[in-house]
Short mmCIF file of C-alpha atoms in Angstrom, two decimals:
data_model
loop_
_atom_site.label_atom_id
_atom_site.label_comp_id
_atom_site.label_asym_id
_atom_site.label_seq_id
_atom_site.Cartn_x
_atom_site.Cartn_y
_atom_site.Cartn_z
CA MET A 1 16.66 -8.40 3.27
CA ASP A 2 17.25 -9.58 -0.08
CA THR A 3 13.89 -11.41 -1.44
CA SER A 4 15.52 -12.96 -4.26
CA LEU A 5 15.61 -16.80 -4.09
CA PRO A 6 18.62 -18.01 -2.46
CA THR A 7 20.63 -20.92 -3.99
CA VAL A 8 21.04 -22.63 -0.63
CA SER A 9 18.42 -25.29 0.16
CA PRO A 10 18.89 -26.75 3.64
CA HIS A 11 17.95 -30.30 4.66
CA VAL A 12 14.70 -30.25 6.68
CA THR A 13 13.63 -33.02 9.05
CA ALA A 14 10.41 -32.70 10.72
CA PHE A 15 9.20 -34.23 14.02
CA PHE A 16 5.46 -34.22 14.83
CA ASP A 17 4.10 -34.06 18.35
CA ASP A 18 0.74 -35.57 18.38
CA ALA A 19 -0.11 -34.66 21.76
CA THR A 20 0.22 -30.65 21.22
CA ASN A 21 0.06 -30.81 17.26
CA THR A 22 3.61 -29.33 17.10
CA VAL A 23 6.19 -29.54 14.54
CA SER A 24 9.74 -29.31 15.35
CA TYR A 25 12.38 -29.14 12.90
CA VAL A 26 16.10 -29.75 12.59
CA VAL A 27 17.61 -27.72 9.69
CA GLN A 28 20.79 -28.90 8.48
CA ASP A 29 23.65 -26.93 6.30
CA PRO A 30 23.42 -29.10 3.06
CA ASP A 31 27.18 -28.74 2.69
CA GLY A 32 28.19 -29.81 6.13
CA SER A 33 27.43 -31.30 9.48
CA ALA A 34 26.01 -28.09 11.26
CA CYS A 35 22.32 -27.74 12.22
CA ALA A 36 19.79 -25.58 14.27
CA ILE A 37 16.79 -27.30 15.98
CA ILE A 38 13.57 -25.02 15.86
CA ASP A 39 10.54 -25.04 18.31
CA SER A 40 11.20 -28.24 20.39
CA VAL A 41 8.76 -29.96 22.72
CA LEU A 42 9.10 -31.05 26.42
CA ASP A 43 6.26 -33.70 27.10
CA PHE A 44 4.13 -32.63 29.93
CA ASP A 45 1.21 -34.41 31.56
CA HIS A 46 -0.74 -31.72 32.94
CA ALA A 47 -2.91 -33.83 35.16
CA ALA A 48 -0.01 -35.65 36.81
CA GLY A 49 2.26 -32.72 36.53
CA ARG A 50 5.20 -34.68 35.07
CA THR A 51 7.45 -34.12 32.40
CA ASP A 52 9.07 -36.50 29.85
CA THR A 53 11.79 -36.14 27.28
CA SER A 54 10.39 -38.71 24.64
CA SER A 55 9.98 -35.91 21.93
CA ALA A 56 13.23 -34.40 22.59
CA ASP A 57 14.72 -37.82 22.51
CA ARG A 58 13.81 -38.69 19.01
CA ILE A 59 15.45 -35.49 17.87
CA ILE A 60 18.57 -36.24 19.79
CA ALA A 61 18.44 -39.50 18.29
CA HIS A 62 18.33 -38.15 14.68
CA VAL A 63 21.17 -35.43 15.46
CA THR A 64 23.45 -38.24 16.79
CA ALA A 65 22.72 -40.85 13.96
CA HIS A 66 23.80 -38.32 11.34
CA ASN A 67 26.72 -36.87 13.25
CA LEU A 68 25.15 -33.50 13.19
CA GLN A 69 26.66 -30.35 15.38
CA THR A 70 24.09 -28.30 16.92
CA GLN A 71 24.86 -24.87 16.71
CA TRP A 72 21.34 -23.43 17.60
CA ILE A 73 18.37 -24.18 19.58
CA LEU A 74 15.82 -21.59 18.01
CA GLU A 75 12.31 -20.57 19.29
CA SER A 76 9.80 -18.87 17.01
CA HIS A 77 8.32 -17.25 19.82
CA VAL A 78 7.03 -17.92 23.61
CA HIS A 79 4.60 -20.92 23.00
CA ALA A 80 1.20 -21.28 24.94
CA ASP A 81 0.52 -24.78 23.86
CA HIS A 82 3.44 -26.57 24.54
CA LEU A 83 6.70 -26.70 26.85
CA SER A 84 10.13 -26.01 25.26
CA ALA A 85 12.85 -28.73 25.44
CA ALA A 86 15.65 -26.17 24.93
CA PRO A 87 17.75 -26.59 28.02
CA TYR A 88 17.63 -30.39 27.88
CA LEU A 89 18.62 -30.12 24.15
CA GLN A 90 21.33 -27.69 25.04
CA GLU A 91 22.66 -30.02 27.91
CA LYS A 92 22.66 -33.07 25.54
CA LEU A 93 23.71 -31.50 22.21
CA GLY A 94 25.32 -28.00 23.09
CA GLY A 95 24.18 -24.91 20.76
CA LYS A 96 23.06 -21.51 21.68
CA ILE A 97 19.27 -20.96 22.77
CA GLY A 98 17.78 -17.64 20.48
CA ILE A 99 14.49 -15.89 20.52
CA GLY A 100 13.34 -12.55 19.39
CA ALA A 101 14.39 -9.46 21.26
CA GLN A 102 10.77 -8.70 22.32
CA ILE A 103 10.95 -11.59 24.73
CA THR A 104 11.38 -8.68 27.05
CA THR A 105 7.76 -7.46 26.40
CA VAL A 106 6.52 -10.87 26.86
CA GLN A 107 8.59 -11.42 29.92
CA ASP A 108 7.27 -8.08 31.40
CA THR A 109 3.54 -9.01 30.55
CA PHE A 110 3.37 -12.34 31.97
CA GLY A 111 5.80 -11.69 34.93
CA LYS A 112 2.84 -9.52 36.16
CA VAL A 113 0.30 -12.01 35.37
CA PHE A 114 2.23 -14.91 37.32
CA ASN A 115 3.24 -12.12 40.03
CA GLU A 116 6.65 -13.45 39.63
CA GLY A 117 8.45 -10.63 41.73
CA THR A 118 11.68 -9.01 41.08
CA GLU A 119 13.74 -12.18 41.48
CA PHE A 120 12.37 -12.88 37.85
CA GLN A 121 14.40 -11.14 35.20
CA ARG A 122 12.80 -9.52 32.43
CA ASP A 123 15.72 -8.66 30.35
CA GLY A 124 15.96 -11.65 28.21
CA SER A 125 19.21 -12.86 30.02
CA GLN A 126 17.68 -16.42 30.17
CA PHE A 127 18.55 -16.76 26.51
CA ASP A 128 21.84 -16.81 24.70
CA ALA A 129 20.73 -14.72 21.88
CA LEU A 130 18.14 -12.02 21.43
CA PHE A 131 17.34 -11.54 17.57
CA ARG A 132 15.92 -8.14 16.20
CA ASP A 133 14.67 -7.69 12.80
CA ALA A 134 17.26 -8.04 9.77
CA ASP A 135 19.63 -9.69 12.15
CA SER A 136 21.45 -12.53 10.66
CA PHE A 137 23.35 -15.39 11.86
CA HIS A 138 24.91 -18.63 10.39
CA ILE A 139 24.36 -22.26 10.62
CA GLY A 140 27.64 -23.91 9.46
CA GLN A 141 28.19 -21.75 6.17
CA MET A 142 24.49 -21.36 5.65
CA ARG A 143 23.04 -17.99 6.28
CA ALA A 144 19.83 -17.46 8.43
CA ASP A 145 17.97 -14.12 8.21
CA VAL A 146 15.67 -12.84 10.91
CA MET A 147 11.96 -11.43 10.21
CA HIS A 148 10.26 -10.14 13.31
CA THR A 149 6.86 -10.85 12.44
CA PRO A 150 4.47 -9.90 15.57
CA GLY A 151 0.54 -10.49 16.07
CA HIS A 152 0.19 -13.70 17.39
CA THR A 153 2.65 -12.37 20.27
CA PRO A 154 4.82 -9.57 20.36
CA ALA A 155 7.88 -11.56 20.09
CA CYS A 156 7.28 -13.92 17.24
CA LEU A 157 10.17 -14.40 14.54
CA THR A 158 10.28 -15.87 11.04
CA TYR A 159 13.78 -17.57 10.32
CA VAL A 160 14.30 -17.41 6.85
CA ILE A 161 17.28 -20.13 6.03
CA GLY A 162 18.16 -20.58 2.31
CA ASP A 163 15.19 -21.19 0.41
CA ALA A 164 13.14 -22.25 3.62
CA ALA A 165 10.91 -19.97 6.16
CA PHE A 166 10.11 -21.20 9.69
CA VAL A 167 7.19 -19.24 10.57
CA GLY A 168 6.17 -20.45 13.90
CA ASP A 169 2.56 -20.01 14.51
CA THR A 170 2.23 -16.93 12.12
CA LEU A 171 0.73 -19.05 9.37
CA PHE A 172 -0.60 -22.51 9.24
CA MET A 173 -1.18 -24.79 6.09
CA PRO A 174 -3.22 -22.77 3.51
CA ASP A 175 -6.35 -24.91 4.43
CA PHE A 176 -6.39 -23.90 7.94
CA GLY A 177 -5.41 -20.26 7.81
CA THR A 178 -3.39 -18.12 10.44
CA ALA A 179 -2.71 -17.99 13.95
CA ARG A 180 -4.97 -16.30 16.73
CA CYS A 181 -4.11 -12.92 18.02
CA ASP A 182 -6.16 -12.59 21.23
CA PHE A 183 -3.16 -13.36 23.55
CA PRO A 184 -1.93 -10.30 25.76
CA GLY A 185 0.11 -8.21 23.25
CA GLY A 186 -1.24 -10.04 20.16
CA SER A 187 -2.85 -7.91 17.37
CA ALA A 188 -4.50 -8.77 14.24
CA HIS A 189 -3.47 -5.76 12.42
CA ASP A 190 0.16 -6.51 13.08
CA LEU A 191 -0.09 -10.34 12.19
CA TYR A 192 -1.76 -9.17 8.83
CA LYS A 193 1.28 -6.89 8.13
CA SER A 194 3.61 -9.67 9.30
CA ILE A 195 2.00 -12.02 6.82
CA GLN A 196 2.38 -9.75 3.93
CA ARG A 197 6.29 -9.56 4.66
CA ILE A 198 6.31 -13.34 4.46
CA LEU A 199 4.36 -13.44 1.54
CA SER A 200 6.90 -10.84 -0.26
CA LEU A 201 9.40 -13.57 -0.38
CA PRO A 202 9.97 -15.66 -3.66
CA ASP A 203 6.67 -17.81 -4.56
CA GLN A 204 9.16 -20.81 -4.67
CA THR A 205 9.92 -20.12 -1.12
CA ARG A 206 9.40 -23.28 1.38
CA ILE A 207 7.26 -22.44 4.46
CA PHE A 208 7.45 -24.78 7.51
CA VAL A 209 4.57 -23.97 10.11
CA GLY A 210 4.68 -24.51 13.61
CA HIS A 211 1.56 -26.63 13.95
CA ASP A 212 -1.09 -28.64 11.98
CA TYR A 213 -4.42 -29.52 13.03
CA LYS A 214 -6.00 -31.25 9.72
CA ALA A 215 -8.34 -28.96 8.26
CA PRO A 216 -11.78 -30.47 7.55
CA GLY A 217 -11.62 -32.74 4.50
CA ARG A 218 -7.90 -33.62 4.86
CA SER A 219 -6.69 -37.09 6.17
CA GLU A 220 -3.02 -36.60 6.64
CA PHE A 221 -1.08 -34.09 8.89
CA ALA A 222 1.13 -31.50 6.72
CA TRP A 223 3.56 -28.83 7.61
CA GLU A 224 5.23 -27.95 4.39
CA THR A 225 3.78 -25.45 1.77
CA THR A 226 4.98 -22.54 -0.19
CA VAL A 227 4.88 -18.83 -0.52
CA GLY A 228 2.94 -19.31 -3.77
CA ALA A 229 0.37 -21.74 -2.23
CA GLN A 230 -0.28 -19.36 0.78
CA LYS A 231 -0.78 -16.45 -1.66
CA ALA A 232 -3.21 -18.45 -3.81
CA ALA A 233 -5.18 -20.54 -1.25
CA ASN A 234 -4.59 -19.40 2.47
CA VAL A 235 -8.36 -19.40 3.49
CA HIS A 236 -7.47 -16.18 5.70
CA VAL A 237 -5.35 -14.41 3.61
CA GLY A 238 -5.31 -15.80 0.04
CA GLY A 239 -6.32 -14.31 -2.99
CA GLY A 240 -5.30 -10.69 -2.07
CA ALA A 241 -7.63 -10.47 0.88
CA GLY A 242 -7.52 -6.90 2.76
CA GLU A 243 -6.55 -6.03 6.19
CA GLU A 244 -9.88 -5.01 7.36
CA ASP A 245 -11.57 -8.08 6.36
CA PHE A 246 -8.84 -10.17 7.66
CA VAL A 247 -8.99 -8.50 11.09
CA THR A 248 -12.72 -8.81 11.37
CA LEU A 249 -12.35 -12.34 10.77
CA ARG A 250 -9.60 -13.01 12.95
CA GLU A 251 -11.01 -11.37 15.92
CA THR A 252 -14.36 -12.77 15.39
CA ARG A 253 -12.72 -16.42 15.18
CA ASP A 254 -10.41 -15.58 17.92
CA ALA A 255 -13.48 -14.88 20.52
CA SER A 256 -14.72 -18.33 19.81
CA LEU A 257 -11.56 -20.32 20.88
CA PRO A 258 -10.90 -21.75 24.14
CA MET A 259 -7.54 -21.29 25.77
CA PRO A 260 -4.98 -23.90 24.99
CA LYS A 261 -4.88 -26.44 27.53
CA LEU A 262 -1.11 -26.12 28.51
CA ILE A 263 -0.94 -22.27 28.58
CA VAL A 264 -0.39 -21.88 32.37
CA PRO A 265 2.64 -24.09 32.41
CA SER A 266 3.78 -23.21 29.12
CA LEU A 267 3.87 -19.65 29.51
CA GLN A 268 5.74 -19.67 32.94
CA ILE A 269 8.36 -22.01 31.68
CA ASN A 270 8.86 -20.90 28.13
CA MET A 271 9.41 -17.27 29.21
CA ARG A 272 12.39 -18.60 31.22
CA ALA A 273 13.92 -20.29 27.94
CA GLY A 274 12.42 -23.61 28.94
CA HIS A 275 13.91 -23.59 32.66
CA MET A 276 11.47 -24.41 35.45
CA PRO A 277 11.04 -21.86 38.46
CA GLU A 278 13.31 -22.03 41.11
CA ALA A 279 12.58 -25.02 43.48
CA ASP A 280 11.08 -24.24 47.01
CA ASP A 281 13.22 -24.99 50.16
CA SER A 282 12.27 -28.67 49.87
CA GLY A 283 13.19 -29.00 46.31
CA THR A 284 9.89 -28.99 44.69
CA VAL A 285 9.12 -26.92 41.51
CA MET A 286 5.73 -25.38 41.61
CA LEU A 287 3.95 -23.49 39.00
CA LYS A 288 1.16 -20.96 39.68
CA LEU A 289 -2.49 -20.78 38.47
CA PRO A 290 -3.81 -16.91 38.31
CA ILE A 291 -7.42 -16.86 38.51
CA ASN A 292 -9.50 -14.70 36.19
CA LYS A 293 -6.09 -13.36 34.93
CA LEU A 294 -6.14 -15.18 31.27
#
């Protein structure tokens, strides 16, 4: 992938979800009406087992108000902390749902965890497009390049669109650091290597993160930074931190973290491209709760 700074600068609109600290993005071709939606959220009341589309409806309202044409609904990875609204957005706005080709590894791993049986297809066919490293596609006339950036999960992607990189959970804001690597298939060594690839982009490249948790001392949520700022100040990898030091720090920190509150419903639904499991004979959708598996 060409690492010289592109001249295209997409219009980026962020949507912050307070319940899950997730940032979703609408990325628009600056020379047209085509757009992509990245890492959408389906609201979920875990205690009541109820879904709601308020967060996705905010995105729909924006797309509709600006007469945008949705070409892509993109996932940076199979999220463990929120449900994807991709099928709902596709129904309302159109577009193709895309994710990394290593989704098949994730589906195989969690298909076993949730004892899904042979009726659950583990070939990624629930998605419209499976992207591999160095693939490219277009949003209108604007080219998007795919970087496979595993570590947090095996299927994590970074979408480099013009002068903007959408890194999912790989990197957070510089004062918060990097993603955890202790889920099945995660690797702190892989994450370090993936981050170095992202940091090889031009310093002026805008980085848009998938979550923000307001690091101590910061009063406002934030989600946009740059490659240069990450290289200089990221508390986990900035200043030229070496791989072994990073791995030690990351693995020690991960051992102290609780599981995300929505990991059980999120994984079951997101590995299906945001679709719910098949309803039972009464028309009721049920989720599974594996004991001592995660």
